[in-house]
XYZ file of C-alpha atoms in Angstrom:
386
model
C 136.704 113.241 128.054
C 136.189 111.818 124.580
C 134.332 108.887 126.105
C 131.949 111.200 127.996
C 131.346 113.289 124.884
C 130.559 110.116 122.813
C 128.189 108.888 125.468
C 126.344 112.215 125.544
C 125.974 112.169 121.772
C 124.810 108.537 121.904
C 122.134 109.001 124.530
C 121.011 112.314 122.951
C 120.405 110.391 119.715
C 118.445 107.720 121.586
C 116.405 110.472 123.303
C 115.556 112.023 119.909
C 114.649 108.571 118.501
C 112.337 107.782 121.377
C 110.696 111.236 121.260
C 109.994 110.795 117.520
C 108.586 107.258 117.746
C 106.592 107.742 120.958
C 105.228 111.077 119.775
C 104.008 109.421 116.539
C 102.177 106.768 118.572
C 100.540 109.384 120.748
C 99.708 111.627 117.791
C 98.126 108.652 116.057
C 95.780 108.261 119.051
C 95.113 112.002 119.132
C 94.282 112.003 115.442
C 91.818 109.152 115.931
C 90.112 111.137 118.683
C 89.900 114.264 116.543
C 88.881 112.681 113.249
C 87.185 109.485 114.449
C 88.492 105.948 114.437
C 87.504 102.677 112.888
C 85.458 100.720 115.385
C 82.625 98.183 115.259
C 80.830 100.443 117.772
C 81.275 103.630 115.720
C 78.514 104.827 113.421
C 79.171 107.253 110.619
C 76.767 108.081 107.856
C 77.557 108.878 104.224
C 75.171 109.471 101.370
C 76.511 107.847 98.217
C 75.604 109.055 94.730
C 77.188 108.221 91.407
C 79.471 110.783 89.779
C 77.816 112.432 86.797
C 79.727 111.770 83.567
C 78.899 112.397 79.864
C 78.026 108.680 79.603
C 75.410 108.499 82.392
C 73.996 111.997 82.382
C 70.201 111.860 82.146
C 70.223 108.046 82.237
C 68.688 106.947 85.517
C 69.510 103.307 84.948
C 73.219 104.224 84.891
C 73.194 107.092 87.332
C 71.194 105.276 90.004
C 71.947 102.257 92.255
C 70.515 98.889 91.248
C 70.284 95.835 93.457
C 73.692 94.553 92.224
C 75.310 97.842 93.303
C 73.683 97.620 96.731
C 74.636 93.978 97.152
C 78.233 94.816 96.226
C 78.405 97.686 98.757
C 77.062 95.371 101.484
C 80.111 93.170 101.026
C 82.510 96.020 101.856
C 84.056 95.408 105.207
C 83.877 99.080 106.038
C 80.088 99.155 105.629
C 77.674 98.240 108.414
C 74.298 98.905 106.713
C 72.887 100.493 103.592
C 69.556 102.232 103.136
C 68.323 103.157 99.624
C 66.311 106.330 99.081
C 62.990 106.208 97.320
C 62.345 109.332 95.213
C 59.020 110.673 94.063
C 57.951 109.785 90.488
C 55.020 112.187 90.570
C 54.745 115.964 90.530
C 54.540 117.794 93.848
C 54.467 121.406 94.925
C 53.897 123.391 98.069
C 52.528 126.789 99.069
C 52.368 128.545 102.380
C 48.877 130.049 102.040
C 48.251 133.527 103.369
C 50.691 133.327 106.338
C 53.785 132.606 104.240
C 52.978 133.520 100.645
C 55.347 131.255 98.757
C 55.109 128.633 96.094
C 57.655 126.011 95.143
C 57.909 122.737 93.293
C 58.945 119.985 95.637
C 60.792 116.719 95.611
C 60.271 114.040 98.235
C 62.357 111.108 99.350
C 61.459 108.156 101.505
C 63.845 106.214 103.750
C 63.683 103.558 106.388
C 62.844 105.385 109.624
C 65.647 103.698 111.615
C 68.153 105.394 109.335
C 66.801 108.819 110.117
C 68.190 110.767 113.067
C 64.793 111.285 114.603
C 63.048 110.088 117.752
C 59.777 109.477 115.905
C 58.097 106.071 115.998
C 56.501 104.354 113.015
C 53.099 105.351 114.457
C 54.089 109.009 114.585
C 55.699 109.045 111.143
C 52.872 107.990 108.949
C 50.179 109.711 106.877
C 46.932 110.229 108.793
C 43.967 111.394 106.771
C 45.243 114.215 104.593
C 48.099 115.156 106.850
C 51.631 114.253 105.674
C 54.432 114.316 108.278
C 57.620 115.804 106.925
C 61.204 115.734 108.044
C 63.529 118.275 106.447
C 67.226 119.008 106.734
C 68.068 121.534 109.411
C 70.187 123.240 106.743
C 67.036 123.900 104.723
C 65.431 125.739 107.606
C 68.601 127.745 108.126
C 68.688 128.521 104.402
C 65.160 129.844 104.579
C 65.722 131.916 107.787
C 69.096 133.422 106.845
C 68.745 133.598 103.082
C 65.275 133.480 101.569
C 63.294 135.121 104.382
C 65.608 138.033 104.894
C 65.844 138.840 101.184
C 62.134 138.442 100.499
C 60.898 140.216 103.615
C 59.224 137.023 104.943
C 59.023 136.136 108.698
C 61.772 134.001 110.094
C 60.727 130.793 111.760
C 62.073 129.057 114.838
C 62.308 125.258 114.950
C 59.497 124.952 117.470
C 57.269 127.312 115.534
C 58.030 125.487 112.233
C 56.545 122.342 113.701
C 53.228 124.165 114.280
C 52.872 125.469 110.727
C 50.920 123.596 108.108
C 51.600 124.119 104.420
C 49.627 122.951 101.439
C 51.154 119.989 99.593
C 49.806 119.595 96.056
C 50.332 116.182 94.490
C 49.438 115.102 90.987
C 49.065 111.369 90.455
C 47.460 109.909 87.270
C 46.573 113.465 86.259
C 44.489 113.838 89.354
C 45.373 116.610 91.784
C 45.067 116.261 95.482
C 46.033 118.667 98.264
C 47.405 117.469 101.569
C 48.429 119.285 104.702
C 52.159 119.096 105.216
C 53.395 119.314 108.791
C 57.033 119.301 109.801
C 57.574 116.765 112.573
C 61.358 116.802 112.737
C 64.661 118.164 111.536
C 67.561 116.039 110.330
C 71.280 116.859 110.605
C 72.181 113.613 108.783
C 70.101 113.766 105.654
C 69.767 116.741 103.310
C 66.342 116.078 101.871
C 62.648 116.411 102.301
C 61.513 113.122 103.808
C 58.002 111.705 103.959
C 56.840 108.201 105.016
C 58.409 105.681 102.604
C 55.336 103.455 102.312
C 53.175 106.392 101.349
C 55.735 107.583 98.846
C 56.149 104.152 97.255
C 52.370 103.719 96.962
C 52.027 107.043 95.110
C 54.937 106.079 92.817
C 53.265 102.819 91.863
C 49.940 104.650 91.367
C 51.706 107.028 88.984
C 53.802 104.392 87.241
C 52.372 100.850 87.741
C 55.192 99.405 85.606
C 57.610 100.024 88.521
C 56.287 96.830 90.195
C 57.752 94.680 87.421
C 60.884 96.712 86.584
C 64.242 96.359 88.431
C 64.388 98.929 91.190
C 66.712 101.922 90.642
C 67.530 104.206 93.600
C 68.914 107.675 92.969
C 71.193 107.501 95.995
C 71.808 105.411 99.130
C 72.531 106.175 102.779
C 75.455 104.118 104.088
C 76.309 103.429 107.702
C 80.041 102.878 108.017
C 82.551 102.219 110.805
C 84.862 105.094 109.914
C 84.073 107.847 107.396
C 87.763 108.567 107.267
C 88.766 105.042 106.308
C 91.249 105.151 103.417
C 90.057 101.813 102.098
C 86.482 103.039 101.949
C 87.446 106.246 100.130
C 89.522 104.163 97.653
C 86.546 101.840 96.937
C 84.192 104.816 96.451
C 86.657 106.349 93.998
C 87.098 103.057 92.145
C 83.332 102.645 91.706
C 82.702 106.304 90.797
C 80.720 107.063 93.951
C 80.608 110.502 95.580
C 79.563 111.730 99.005
C 79.414 114.903 100.987
C 82.874 116.409 100.595
C 82.713 117.798 104.100
C 82.242 114.261 105.454
C 85.238 113.061 103.487
C 87.427 116.062 104.238
C 88.492 114.522 107.552
C 89.464 111.386 105.666
C 91.820 113.300 103.425
C 93.335 115.251 106.318
C 93.602 112.068 108.406
C 95.322 110.085 105.611
C 97.870 112.856 105.009
C 98.498 113.247 108.722
C 99.054 109.547 109.176
C 101.413 109.511 106.179
C 103.523 112.239 107.832
C 103.412 110.298 111.130
C 104.593 107.125 109.419
C 107.489 108.945 107.825
C 108.496 110.465 111.198
C 108.125 107.106 112.901
C 110.332 105.448 110.277
C 112.917 108.186 110.832
C 112.752 107.590 114.569
C 113.195 103.824 114.132
C 116.105 104.485 111.785
C 117.800 106.761 114.401
C 117.198 104.155 117.115
C 118.741 101.384 114.944
C 121.651 103.673 114.149
C 122.152 104.313 117.883
C 122.064 100.585 118.602
C 124.677 100.043 115.907
C 126.855 102.739 117.417
C 126.397 101.241 120.911
C 127.443 97.784 119.744
C 130.434 99.249 117.931
C 131.247 101.343 120.976
C 131.241 98.292 123.236
C 133.313 96.331 120.709
C 135.889 99.115 120.685
C 135.967 99.107 124.482
C 136.666 95.362 124.465
C 139.384 95.778 121.806
C 141.043 98.576 123.780
C 140.952 96.463 126.905
C 141.621 93.112 125.222
C 144.567 92.405 127.443
C 142.638 93.291 130.589
C 139.743 91.152 129.485
C 142.052 88.276 128.689
C 143.557 88.528 132.139
C 140.184 88.581 133.799
C 139.171 85.595 131.695
C 142.347 83.761 132.881
C 141.441 84.644 136.474
C 138.067 82.986 136.054
C 135.839 85.871 135.026
C 133.163 84.579 132.707
C 133.098 86.357 129.354
C 129.331 85.921 129.390
C 129.080 87.730 132.703
C 131.342 90.542 131.552
C 129.163 91.107 128.520
C 125.991 90.757 130.603
C 127.202 93.450 133.023
C 127.852 95.850 130.146
C 124.478 95.122 128.577
C 122.722 95.506 131.912
C 124.359 98.905 132.519
C 123.378 100.035 129.053
C 119.758 98.879 129.507
C 119.392 100.738 132.782
C 120.658 103.928 131.096
C 118.184 103.284 128.323
C 115.387 103.025 130.862
C 116.215 106.433 132.258
C 116.228 107.925 128.712
C 112.791 106.396 128.128
C 111.444 107.799 131.435
C 112.741 111.245 130.447
C 111.184 110.968 126.954
C 107.788 109.849 128.239
C 107.847 112.512 130.947
C 108.406 115.166 128.330
C 105.734 113.647 126.046
C 103.228 113.474 128.984
C 103.834 117.149 129.793
C 103.340 118.130 126.150
C 100.118 116.091 125.936
C 98.777 117.703 129.085
C 99.378 121.268 127.869
C 98.026 120.541 124.369
C 94.875 118.905 125.789
C 94.228 121.992 127.916
C 94.776 124.408 125.025
C 92.016 125.711 122.761
C 93.438 123.672 119.881
C 92.160 120.394 121.367
C 88.657 121.763 121.804
C 88.224 119.393 124.727
C 88.563 116.318 122.538
C 92.004 115.148 123.653
C 92.889 113.231 126.799
C 94.963 115.016 129.401
C 97.198 112.005 129.632
C 99.218 109.906 127.178
C 98.132 106.374 126.393
C 98.919 104.289 129.530
C 100.331 101.514 127.337
C 103.206 103.817 126.287
C 104.636 103.517 129.832
C 105.069 99.807 129.271
C 107.946 100.499 126.852
C 110.019 101.532 129.868
C 110.211 97.846 130.763
C 109.919 96.135 127.345
C 112.506 98.080 125.298
C 115.349 97.845 127.869
C 114.752 94.094 128.277
C 114.694 93.507 124.521
C 117.771 95.596 123.965
C 119.542 93.889 126.827
C 119.088 90.437 125.229
C 119.899 91.842 121.757
C 123.118 93.546 122.764
C 124.091 90.737 125.117
C 123.799 88.011 122.513
C 125.392 90.099 119.745
C 128.430 91.161 121.728
C 128.935 87.768 123.315
C 128.954 86.071 119.956
C 131.350 88.635 118.591
C 133.612 88.257 121.612
C 133.746 84.485 121.432
C 134.339 84.627 117.743
C 137.160 87.172 118.008
C 138.887 85.175 120.706
C 138.802 82.050 118.519
C 140.646 84.074 115.906
């Protein structure tokens, strides 16, 4: 009875250990699906800016990114590409005319078109005559529709209609005023800015400040393409260099790092329980041999090989271990299926556990068989020599 009770406790401990370790492996995959994973094929975009401090406030040469900063960021293994923003050095304003009676000062930025989430070609995104194509953040349009327009009694604008509206763009370069027609040609979910063609912007900047052609270039901020926005190494490097980015983009990184920390702790606990169970198993088998030492000695005298006796015990234990693993993975697969179908997963999780987890049904029993076999055999031979 005591033997049966000990066996139940032993295999229950192994079951808990396997559930903990295997669950951590599956949760790791689920977390990567939910928060994004590091991959050479993955593309995440972050806008870097330098943290404002009392030392750099108002000092563009310290607050902006120079060529050395950009070259250094390019060497980061987490970074795939970097695109600096050009900002306007001239005064600009806009008004809506009679249809939308508003006036506002404007800022413009220019960026390589391939970094902008737009289907426009270079031909489509360039200044033609006095018409300036503009790409704005979709958030800006929402801000106008649901904030400014409602409060000021102005008409709300749909995305399609916004592309048909022309506004007056007033630009002052070298104390000369010129009015262009601004036409929105696209909306961006990636970049929170007002974008115009970079070549046009740079030419106006040089016209306003010719000395820019001989001075080192300073960029207010840069757009960075990374493999994983939640990469802990990337976040650490940003913090080390005093760089900031959209906190919403980095929020998943913080959640992901804390989740993985918890998973690691649980996995270590599972491995500890598994090691403890193995120790108990080895001790349990040793006790069995000690209790049946006389019987074992007789069998050895009759020609039974000690190695075969130990091998039979190890084989029986490994087979039992295999059944515990099948039960653990079956329970884990059922849990994964129900979680993936629930509203919590939001359709992002797989209905099935990682197929590679099923391989442990073969690998772990084989490894444990050789481990227990060698360990017990050595102990047995050594104890007999004594």
